């Protein structure tokens, strides 16, 4: 019969009950679609992993090829085909892994929270036996568990596939370019987006407007993450005798010249006809420098960002709970006192 | 009436100094009244009088700005009170994508321990509604029936209805009102029913709450309120009130030529030659709706009790 009973028959132990049933019944089409998309993406990633490696093995590129020294014309050709056939798909799935968490936030803000407030169905839900807080808790719990499970799986499989290819094979997908697509980052982003969407949905109370506001705020958060991410963990300061030549695997935050008297000059620029040493001397500098994150910073940076974002998400969720309590619950002790005094 | 339905000492709903402030002003202000349990109470007032605000407070959907409202002695948001109160909002909000069966399932899932599936199904079946129909495809009257079925299924002790019959045709309205009264009588349910249709309240409601401008104007037993008023007819000329009425509270007076009529709260016998009759409920309500400035009148049973205790 219906999907709900089908799911119930599938796993009677986990049949949703009470408020969870309501959330499930309201959004089951979306949840099934999300599950379908997840299966498709994970399937595609597994295919990229195995088919991609088979291709590399067939063409003797298991370890990639480094620059002009070991790469022949045929190798370049094969690499180019590999990137078009497998690399691009990997990146596109990574792109979805990066931005789908924010789509979840839009969904929470609009259809999940604001629509009930806009259409008045919250009155129906709240005038049964459970409190408004239970109503919100069931929504948050359902979407959080689904997002945690879904994005953990998607990100894990994406990371597994991405890591299995040598960095030289996928030069456009070094860790600093795929930071948002791997590890715990998508999961942390989803948690933040859910909390943000909940708060905006409760505040704005109009489906479309709430989604618009959440979109704008999400874009701001994404921008802020890009700006501040390199400084969550201090980059490594490295001095160079000549112009800095960090490896491709390093995330260069800042580079330039440095001197005891002048300090730092970022993006130091000199004419082509003078040597690196002359260039430094001309500006009164003593060394070239680069501030960078080596590849080893990937996981510390990921977990630091995750910790911060989960903390912010908890604060936003607490604000949403406070707001709902403030609106719907009995008045605080002070107004009782005021009345008693009157 | 059975003993169950008449419980003068139990309080279903009590407001003390109740106020709700909106952005544009006070929707309710300094409301105090008491509704004894087991009554069928009409909640009457012009648009914007604060009827819906009062009902949503009683349903635990929002909180008051000042004062307190209690249902059966506790706050409406108290976890022990929520299962005992049912509310049907004016616009009959239902999930449009749910079928009728889903909607009743909602009642079952969200009201564990109190849900009466048979009672809810009976009301739906009486209307000939298919259980598989999507709520969004139903007519206004059919949606009202589903919303009422959801409220009935909760077996509430206090049933709050905001304009429940507004989009029903007269035949269905009569039928639903009969079903409502049967349910209420069977379980000694206290019913508060906001309505514009004054005629449908007469003979059904035994208690009255009249509101205007966010304040309670009349509260009490319909019989007692009617008995407290007299409709006077007589001859009088001039813009001023007849001097014989000076000692009484004139709710509303009208003069047509030399014909003068007034609704009066009499304080002893009225001097002069007047034809005195008892007003009908409709006349009482209309006079008060036309004269929102008349002083409030609460019968003894409608006076809040144990205010200090209710505040705790």
XYZ file of C-alpha atoms in Angstrom:
654
model
C 0.000 0.000 0.000
C 1.538 3.298 1.034
C 5.248 3.837 1.440
C 4.764 4.229 5.186
C 3.315 0.779 5.603
C 5.921 -0.631 3.237
C 8.650 0.827 5.426
C 6.846 -0.429 8.499
C 6.711 -3.950 7.063
C 10.368 -3.675 6.110
C 11.553 -2.989 9.638
C 8.773 -3.193 12.190
C 11.211 -2.456 14.977
C 12.060 0.966 13.583
C 8.561 1.973 12.670
C 8.245 5.660 13.442
C 5.874 6.543 16.254
C 4.209 9.675 17.523
C 5.717 12.950 16.376
C 8.409 11.093 14.427
C 5.659 9.400 12.454
C 4.211 12.824 11.617
C 7.579 14.130 10.394
C 8.112 10.939 8.392
C 4.618 11.108 6.869
C 5.021 14.779 5.960
C 8.412 14.445 4.297
C 8.615 10.823 3.218
C 8.724 11.725 -0.494
C 11.716 13.987 0.135
C 13.408 11.394 2.335
C 12.940 8.659 -0.284
C 14.282 10.996 -3.004
C 17.281 11.859 -0.855
C 17.920 8.180 -0.238
C 17.707 7.516 -3.987
C 20.162 10.312 -4.735
C 22.521 9.025 -2.037
C 22.486 5.508 -3.501
C 23.137 6.889 -6.981
C 26.038 9.071 -5.837
C 27.656 6.339 -3.746
C 27.230 3.914 -6.632
C 28.872 6.372 -9.020
C 31.768 6.905 -6.593
C 32.363 3.185 -6.246
C 32.318 2.892 -10.032
C 34.822 5.756 -10.364
C 37.063 4.057 -7.799
C 37.219 0.656 -9.476
C 36.846 1.608 -13.130
C 39.305 4.491 -12.665
C 41.965 2.269 -11.160
C 41.454 -0.368 -13.821
C 42.031 2.333 -16.448
C 45.180 3.606 -14.727
C 46.526 0.049 -14.426
C 45.835 -0.647 -18.082
C 47.840 2.421 -19.063
C 50.683 1.930 -16.598
C 49.817 5.109 -14.692
C 49.246 3.579 -11.293
C 51.619 6.107 -9.712
C 50.808 8.841 -12.185
C 53.636 10.439 -14.105
C 55.657 13.365 -13.033
C 56.063 16.221 -15.395
C 57.877 16.035 -18.705
C 60.532 13.626 -17.443
C 58.532 10.435 -17.281
C 55.383 11.371 -19.169
C 55.310 10.401 -22.777
C 52.857 11.617 -25.397
C 50.700 8.486 -24.918
C 50.736 8.986 -21.134
C 49.479 12.548 -21.474
C 46.744 11.327 -23.770
C 45.713 8.614 -21.338
C 45.796 11.017 -18.392
C 43.619 13.486 -20.233
C 41.083 10.764 -21.030
C 41.178 9.593 -17.408
C 40.451 13.097 -16.132
C 37.589 13.604 -18.576
C 36.039 10.220 -17.901
C 36.601 9.700 -14.157
C 38.161 12.838 -12.699
C 35.392 15.176 -13.811
C 32.682 12.868 -12.496
C 34.525 12.608 -9.183
C 34.684 16.386 -9.014
C 31.024 16.824 -9.899
C 29.991 14.400 -7.167
C 32.351 16.243 -4.843
C 30.663 19.496 -5.814
C 27.291 17.997 -4.812
C 28.838 16.702 -1.587
C 29.977 20.261 -0.914
C 26.706 22.066 -1.586
C 23.945 19.550 -0.766
C 24.362 20.184 2.987
C 23.284 23.773 2.403
C 20.304 22.567 0.357
C 19.241 20.563 3.413
C 19.283 23.847 5.351
C 16.979 25.445 2.765
C 14.638 22.477 3.051
C 14.507 22.734 6.830
C 13.893 26.494 6.749
C 11.159 26.382 4.132
C 9.075 23.218 3.762
C 9.880 21.838 7.187
C 9.460 24.780 9.565
C 8.205 27.976 7.889
C 5.525 26.243 5.812
C 3.811 24.929 8.947
C 3.857 28.385 10.489
C 2.677 29.988 7.244
C -0.172 27.580 6.504
C -1.291 27.325 10.138
C -0.846 23.542 10.336
C 1.366 24.115 13.380
C -1.873 24.806 15.247
C -3.018 21.306 14.380
C 0.243 19.734 15.506
C 0.529 21.793 18.681
C -3.046 21.219 19.833
C -2.588 17.474 20.102
C -1.071 16.017 23.264
C 2.581 16.858 22.611
C 4.206 20.234 23.191
C 5.574 22.565 20.495
C 9.053 21.678 21.725
C 8.418 18.025 20.965
C 7.231 19.048 17.512
C 10.475 20.918 16.866
C 12.600 18.224 18.485
C 11.091 15.524 16.265
C 11.784 17.573 13.139
C 15.349 18.366 14.183
C 16.086 14.819 15.287
C 14.743 13.269 12.089
C 16.570 15.560 9.700
C 19.764 15.525 11.788
C 19.926 11.738 11.960
C 19.201 11.494 8.222
C 21.816 14.135 7.365
C 24.429 12.664 9.704
C 24.002 9.217 8.212
C 23.697 10.375 4.601
C 26.551 12.866 4.505
C 28.852 10.667 6.601
C 28.421 7.888 4.065
C 28.673 10.158 1.025
C 31.707 12.015 2.330
C 33.421 8.814 3.488
C 33.004 7.138 0.112
C 34.037 10.317 -1.700
C 37.131 10.657 0.507
C 37.961 6.973 0.005
C 37.723 7.286 -3.786
C 39.553 10.614 -3.897
C 42.403 9.416 -1.665
C 42.931 6.287 -3.723
C 44.111 8.285 -6.743
C 47.638 9.745 -6.749
C 47.623 13.521 -6.395
C 49.554 13.877 -9.656
C 46.774 12.184 -11.558
C 44.130 14.609 -10.353
C 46.057 17.871 -10.191
C 42.878 19.950 -10.024
C 41.694 18.057 -6.971
C 44.465 18.626 -4.475
C 43.221 18.639 -0.893
C 43.101 22.423 -0.671
C 40.642 22.519 -3.586
C 38.440 19.711 -2.316
C 38.501 20.669 1.345
C 34.698 21.107 1.546
C 34.022 17.777 -0.178
C 35.967 15.406 2.045
C 36.213 14.220 5.600
C 33.858 15.522 8.276
C 33.434 18.936 6.582
C 30.193 18.147 4.658
C 28.689 16.626 7.807
C 29.591 19.681 9.893
C 28.204 21.969 7.184
C 24.942 19.988 7.167
C 24.565 20.305 10.940
C 25.181 24.050 10.770
C 22.776 24.435 7.843
C 20.030 22.518 9.685
C 20.371 24.679 12.807
C 20.502 27.865 10.724
C 17.477 26.807 8.664
C 15.484 25.981 11.791
C 16.147 29.346 13.383
C 15.413 31.276 10.180
C 12.252 29.246 9.560
C 10.956 30.025 13.042
C 11.805 33.711 12.684
C 10.634 34.366 9.133
C 7.490 32.162 8.997
C 7.152 32.403 5.191
C 8.267 29.420 3.132
C 9.843 31.207 0.190
C 11.230 34.140 2.166
C 12.732 31.807 4.776
C 14.459 29.826 2.023
C 15.755 33.037 0.451
C 17.105 34.333 3.754
C 18.720 30.973 4.496
C 20.292 30.960 1.029
C 21.824 34.395 1.569
C 23.060 33.518 5.065
C 24.477 30.210 3.796
C 26.374 32.062 1.078
C 27.774 34.389 3.742
C 28.857 31.436 5.869
C 30.503 29.758 2.862
C 32.346 32.977 2.094
C 33.430 33.402 5.712
C 34.656 29.804 5.806
C 36.790 30.422 2.710
C 38.265 33.554 4.237
C 38.981 32.290 7.740
C 39.655 28.603 7.132
C 43.430 29.030 6.552
C 43.845 30.644 9.970
C 41.929 28.139 12.101
C 45.263 26.338 12.403
C 48.384 28.479 12.059
C 50.079 28.040 8.696
C 53.747 27.087 8.619
C 56.199 29.906 7.931
C 58.925 28.833 5.521
C 61.902 30.962 4.364
C 63.363 30.533 0.884
C 66.634 31.840 -0.569
C 64.948 32.441 -3.941
C 61.363 32.866 -5.017
C 59.177 30.438 -3.024
C 58.592 27.172 -4.802
C 56.311 25.172 -2.507
C 55.095 21.745 -3.675
C 51.701 21.431 -5.392
C 50.371 19.673 -2.312
C 50.917 22.756 -0.139
C 48.159 25.286 0.471
C 49.928 28.624 0.178
C 48.174 31.227 2.301
C 50.574 34.103 1.757
C 53.928 34.685 0.088
C 56.354 37.527 -0.408
C 59.536 39.010 0.997
C 60.538 39.605 4.582
C 63.200 41.719 6.269
C 64.033 42.739 9.805
C 63.654 46.474 9.099
C 60.818 46.520 6.568
C 58.701 43.616 7.818
C 56.686 41.685 5.232
C 55.836 42.707 1.715
C 53.147 40.458 0.265
C 53.071 39.702 -3.449
C 56.534 41.133 -3.960
C 56.970 42.183 -7.563
C 60.149 42.995 -9.413
C 61.111 43.403 -13.066
C 62.124 40.274 -14.888
C 65.669 41.451 -15.599
C 66.892 41.493 -12.014
C 67.765 38.465 -9.938
C 65.789 37.291 -6.930
C 68.526 38.500 -4.574
C 68.611 41.951 -6.252
C 64.850 42.127 -5.966
C 65.025 41.546 -2.202
C 67.846 44.062 -1.796
C 65.944 46.689 -3.752
C 63.162 46.579 -1.160
C 65.484 46.253 1.832
C 64.388 42.647 2.454
C 66.490 39.684 3.475
C 64.440 36.569 2.646
C 61.642 35.177 0.572
C 58.870 33.511 2.575
C 55.710 31.535 2.172
C 53.064 30.804 4.769
C 51.542 27.488 3.899
C 49.653 24.473 5.098
C 51.420 21.232 4.214
C 49.308 18.212 3.295
C 49.686 17.008 6.888
C 47.446 19.883 8.019
C 44.413 18.486 6.178
C 42.922 16.427 9.005
C 43.763 18.779 11.887
C 42.176 21.613 9.887
C 39.124 19.474 9.075
C 38.500 18.526 12.687
C 39.150 22.029 13.988
C 36.607 23.464 11.556
C 34.154 20.675 12.373
C 34.447 21.398 16.082
C 33.799 25.104 15.602
C 30.851 24.597 13.251
C 29.206 21.985 15.455
C 29.566 24.431 18.349
C 27.925 27.210 16.320
C 25.190 24.793 15.232
C 24.461 23.930 18.866
C 24.213 27.628 19.748
C 21.792 28.248 16.848
C 19.706 25.213 17.781
C 19.568 26.399 21.391
C 18.428 29.826 20.135
C 15.674 28.144 18.100
C 14.502 26.182 21.136
C 14.573 29.314 23.274
C 12.578 31.235 20.671
C 9.909 28.547 20.464
C 9.668 28.297 24.240
C 9.454 32.055 24.519
C 6.601 32.174 22.029
C 4.533 29.227 23.100
C 5.203 28.338 26.700
C 3.711 29.705 29.874
C 4.946 33.163 30.860
C 8.072 33.508 32.871
C 8.068 33.873 36.642
C 8.412 37.650 36.372
C 5.056 38.189 34.691
C 3.391 35.948 37.266
C 4.981 38.132 39.877
C 3.774 41.286 38.167
C 0.234 39.954 38.161
C 0.373 38.803 41.751
C 1.547 42.269 42.763
C -1.256 43.977 40.848
C -28.876 16.809 32.226
C -27.018 14.253 34.278
C -25.077 14.989 37.431
C -21.907 14.781 35.398
C -22.686 17.756 33.249
C -23.341 20.118 36.104
C -20.192 20.662 38.096
C -20.424 24.194 39.456
C -17.357 23.792 41.641
C -14.965 22.588 38.967
C -13.378 25.258 36.861
C -12.700 24.455 33.231
C -11.145 27.758 32.270
C -10.185 30.777 34.303
C -8.519 34.033 33.304
C -7.092 36.559 35.712
C -5.856 39.886 34.400
C -5.152 38.215 31.076
C -3.496 40.381 28.423
C -1.912 39.741 25.030
C -0.018 42.453 23.240
C 0.460 42.350 19.498
C 2.727 44.615 17.541
C -0.245 46.874 16.819
C -1.673 46.939 20.300
C -3.499 44.838 22.845
C -5.532 41.926 21.456
C -6.666 41.058 24.974
C -6.512 43.366 27.912
C -7.144 42.710 31.573
C -9.533 39.825 30.942
C -10.871 38.069 33.998
C -13.572 35.435 33.920
C -14.304 31.885 34.951
C -15.974 29.078 33.027
C -17.344 26.268 35.207
C -16.826 22.732 33.904
C -19.566 21.038 31.917
C -20.888 24.166 30.250
C -21.533 24.822 26.578
C -20.208 28.331 26.295
C -20.788 30.738 23.429
C -17.878 33.067 22.772
C -19.303 36.091 21.005
C -17.864 39.373 19.855
C -17.177 41.490 16.794
C -14.197 40.783 14.556
C -10.987 41.663 16.314
C -12.524 41.362 19.761
C -9.863 38.862 20.796
C -11.892 35.650 20.535
C -9.322 33.750 18.473
C -6.482 35.038 20.646
C -8.267 33.810 23.753
C -8.872 30.381 22.210
C -5.277 29.979 21.062
C -4.113 30.857 24.575
C -6.459 28.259 26.034
C -5.175 25.729 23.485
C -1.598 26.341 24.604
C -0.469 27.694 21.238
C 0.865 30.961 22.569
C 1.585 32.643 25.834
C -0.040 35.675 27.401
C 1.819 38.938 27.819
C 0.332 39.547 31.238
C -1.892 37.710 33.649
C -2.721 34.053 33.620
C -5.072 31.618 31.990
C -5.614 28.210 33.526
C -7.444 25.130 32.299
C -8.544 22.795 35.081
C -6.286 24.680 37.429
C -3.058 24.406 35.446
C -1.468 26.279 32.554
C -2.715 25.180 29.119
C 0.879 24.310 28.153
C 1.206 21.943 31.093
C 1.968 18.436 29.753
C -0.882 17.040 31.874
C -3.384 19.533 30.431
C -2.601 19.248 26.706
C -4.205 15.787 26.338
C -7.396 17.085 27.981
C -7.964 20.043 25.660
C -8.865 19.925 21.965
C -8.855 22.896 19.632
C -10.192 23.481 16.144
C -8.769 26.704 14.742
C -10.869 28.994 12.583
C -9.216 28.080 9.266
C -9.358 24.331 10.119
C -5.671 23.706 9.424
C -5.039 20.195 8.129
C -2.161 18.724 6.151
C -3.470 18.901 2.575
C -1.341 15.993 1.326
C -2.618 13.633 4.001
C -5.574 11.391 3.340
C -8.486 11.374 5.775
C -7.117 8.103 7.178
C -3.646 9.684 7.594
C -5.211 12.585 9.465
C -6.946 10.240 11.903
C -3.663 8.317 12.199
C -2.107 11.629 13.220
C -4.655 11.853 16.027
C -3.788 8.310 17.060
C -0.019 8.915 16.980
C -0.034 12.271 18.733
C -2.582 11.451 21.425
C -1.372 8.194 22.919
C -3.618 6.899 25.664
C -6.588 9.163 24.966
C -7.373 8.606 21.290
C -10.789 7.185 20.414
C -10.541 5.950 16.836
C -14.166 4.778 16.768
C -15.550 8.192 17.712
C -13.439 9.923 15.072
C -14.330 7.380 12.391
C -18.037 7.650 13.218
C -18.092 11.363 12.465
C -16.183 10.869 9.211
C -18.468 8.022 8.145
C -21.614 10.026 8.964
C -20.466 12.555 6.407
C -19.864 9.865 3.813
C -16.211 10.855 3.441
C -13.909 8.307 1.806
C -10.963 7.538 4.105
C -8.600 7.446 1.143
C -9.460 10.965 -0.049
C -6.771 13.601 0.182
C -7.692 16.361 2.604
C -6.679 18.984 0.039
C -9.356 17.706 -2.358
C -12.205 18.026 0.160
C -14.734 20.837 0.295
C -14.699 23.352 3.126
C -17.501 21.587 4.928
C -15.815 18.210 4.581
C -12.575 19.636 5.937
C -14.488 20.983 8.914
C -15.863 17.516 9.512
C -12.375 15.981 9.467
C -11.078 18.696 11.804
C -13.959 18.081 14.210
C -13.407 14.312 13.996
C -9.791 14.871 15.024
C -10.965 16.963 17.985
C -13.663 14.445 18.998
C -11.237 11.549 18.777
C -9.123 13.180 21.448
C -12.031 12.784 23.905
C -11.305 16.205 25.355
C -12.611 17.523 28.629
C -12.420 21.001 27.167
C -13.269 21.480 23.502
C -12.352 24.817 21.941
C -13.990 25.617 18.613
C -13.288 28.782 16.641
C -16.150 29.534 14.246
C -16.686 25.794 13.769
C -19.793 25.908 11.611
C -18.969 28.906 9.422
C -18.547 27.003 6.154
C -21.245 24.389 6.570
C -24.611 24.435 4.838
C -27.607 24.719 7.219
C -28.480 21.042 7.021
C -24.954 19.819 7.799
C -24.591 22.536 10.410
C -27.640 21.221 12.199
C -26.379 17.662 11.956
C -22.892 18.550 13.219
C -24.283 20.610 16.054
C -26.398 17.635 17.108
C -23.344 15.362 16.965
C -21.373 17.900 18.964
C -24.056 18.177 21.618
C -24.392 14.396 21.848
C -20.637 13.992 22.362
C -20.559 16.832 24.873
C -23.489 15.425 26.866
C -22.060 11.921 26.873
C -18.701 12.932 28.296
C -19.687 16.098 30.198
C -17.332 17.975 27.891
C -16.916 21.690 28.441
C -17.286 23.399 25.080
C -16.251 26.911 24.143
C -17.602 27.883 20.758
C -16.782 31.164 19.096
C -19.473 32.138 16.639
C -20.895 34.952 14.564
C -24.161 33.164 13.941
C -26.156 34.265 16.957
C -29.169 32.148 16.038
C -27.204 28.892 16.178
C -26.173 29.577 19.772
C -29.675 29.975 21.148
C -30.909 26.797 22.768
C -27.491 25.182 22.475
C -25.326 27.261 24.759
C -26.020 27.628 28.446
C -23.091 29.920 29.136
C -21.998 33.120 27.498
C -18.763 35.024 27.110
C -19.154 38.284 25.225
C -16.022 40.161 24.260
C -15.374 43.555 22.730
C -12.091 45.393 22.198
C -10.115 42.661 23.903
C -12.159 42.789 27.076
C -14.897 40.686 28.606
C -18.251 42.496 28.539
C -20.606 39.747 29.673
C -19.893 36.421 31.299
C -22.181 33.956 32.981
C -25.159 31.643 32.596
C -27.346 32.623 29.671
C -30.455 32.445 31.872
C -28.985 34.676 34.564
C -27.675 37.196 32.087
C -31.050 37.421 30.387
C -32.781 37.728 33.758
C -30.492 40.600 34.682
C -31.718 42.635 31.716
C -35.065 44.119 30.825
C -36.277 45.420 27.501
C -38.306 48.582 28.070
C -40.724 50.046 25.535
C -42.522 53.333 26.008
C -43.028 56.927 24.927
C -40.354 59.501 25.337
C -39.229 62.556 23.416
C -35.959 64.420 23.294
C -32.290 63.469 23.053
C -31.770 62.920 26.791
C -32.604 59.643 28.510
C -35.883 59.493 30.401
C -35.243 60.578 34.013
C -36.926 57.419 35.320
C -33.956 55.381 34.086
C -31.405 57.411 36.020
C -30.805 54.810 38.713
C -30.366 51.941 36.248
C -27.677 50.877 33.824
C -28.843 51.556 30.288
C -26.971 49.283 27.903
C -28.482 50.668 24.747
C -31.425 52.897 23.911
C -33.125 53.798 20.654
C -35.729 56.374 19.793
C -37.955 56.237 16.712
C -40.129 59.350 16.782
C -41.833 59.205 20.154
C -41.299 55.456 20.424
C -38.469 54.737 22.856
C -36.863 51.370 23.597
C -33.983 50.502 25.885
C -32.132 47.463 27.148
C -31.605 48.081 30.824
C -29.942 46.351 33.731
C -32.591 47.164 36.261
C -31.816 47.967 39.818
C -35.256 47.618 41.358
C -38.537 48.619 39.740
C -38.560 51.306 37.050
C -40.885 54.261 37.587
C -43.141 55.454 34.809
C -45.254 53.732 32.223
C -43.051 51.164 30.516
C -43.798 47.930 28.826
C -41.151 45.589 30.264
C -40.224 42.296 28.561
C -37.414 39.807 28.920
C -34.952 40.112 26.022
C -34.106 37.122 23.841
C -30.471 35.980 23.750
C -30.118 37.534 20.314
C -31.535 40.872 21.503
C -29.203 40.821 24.495
C -26.175 40.102 22.317
C -27.051 42.599 19.600
C -27.619 45.377 22.132
C -24.220 44.726 23.702
C -22.469 44.400 20.341
C -23.925 47.784 19.339
C -22.935 49.345 22.639
C -19.397 48.180 23.404
C -19.051 50.885 26.045
C -21.593 49.324 28.405
C -20.104 48.282 31.744
C -19.056 44.663 32.086
C -21.301 42.209 33.862
C -20.089 38.924 35.325
C -22.510 36.635 37.116
C -21.217 35.129 40.401
C -20.244 31.814 38.769
C -18.173 33.702 36.193
C -16.098 35.556 38.787
C -12.560 34.157 39.022
C -11.974 32.085 42.120
C -8.878 31.583 44.226
C -6.894 33.972 42.069
C -3.810 33.674 44.246
C -3.852 29.907 43.894
C -4.353 30.077 40.154
C -1.329 32.305 39.876
C 0.981 29.830 41.615
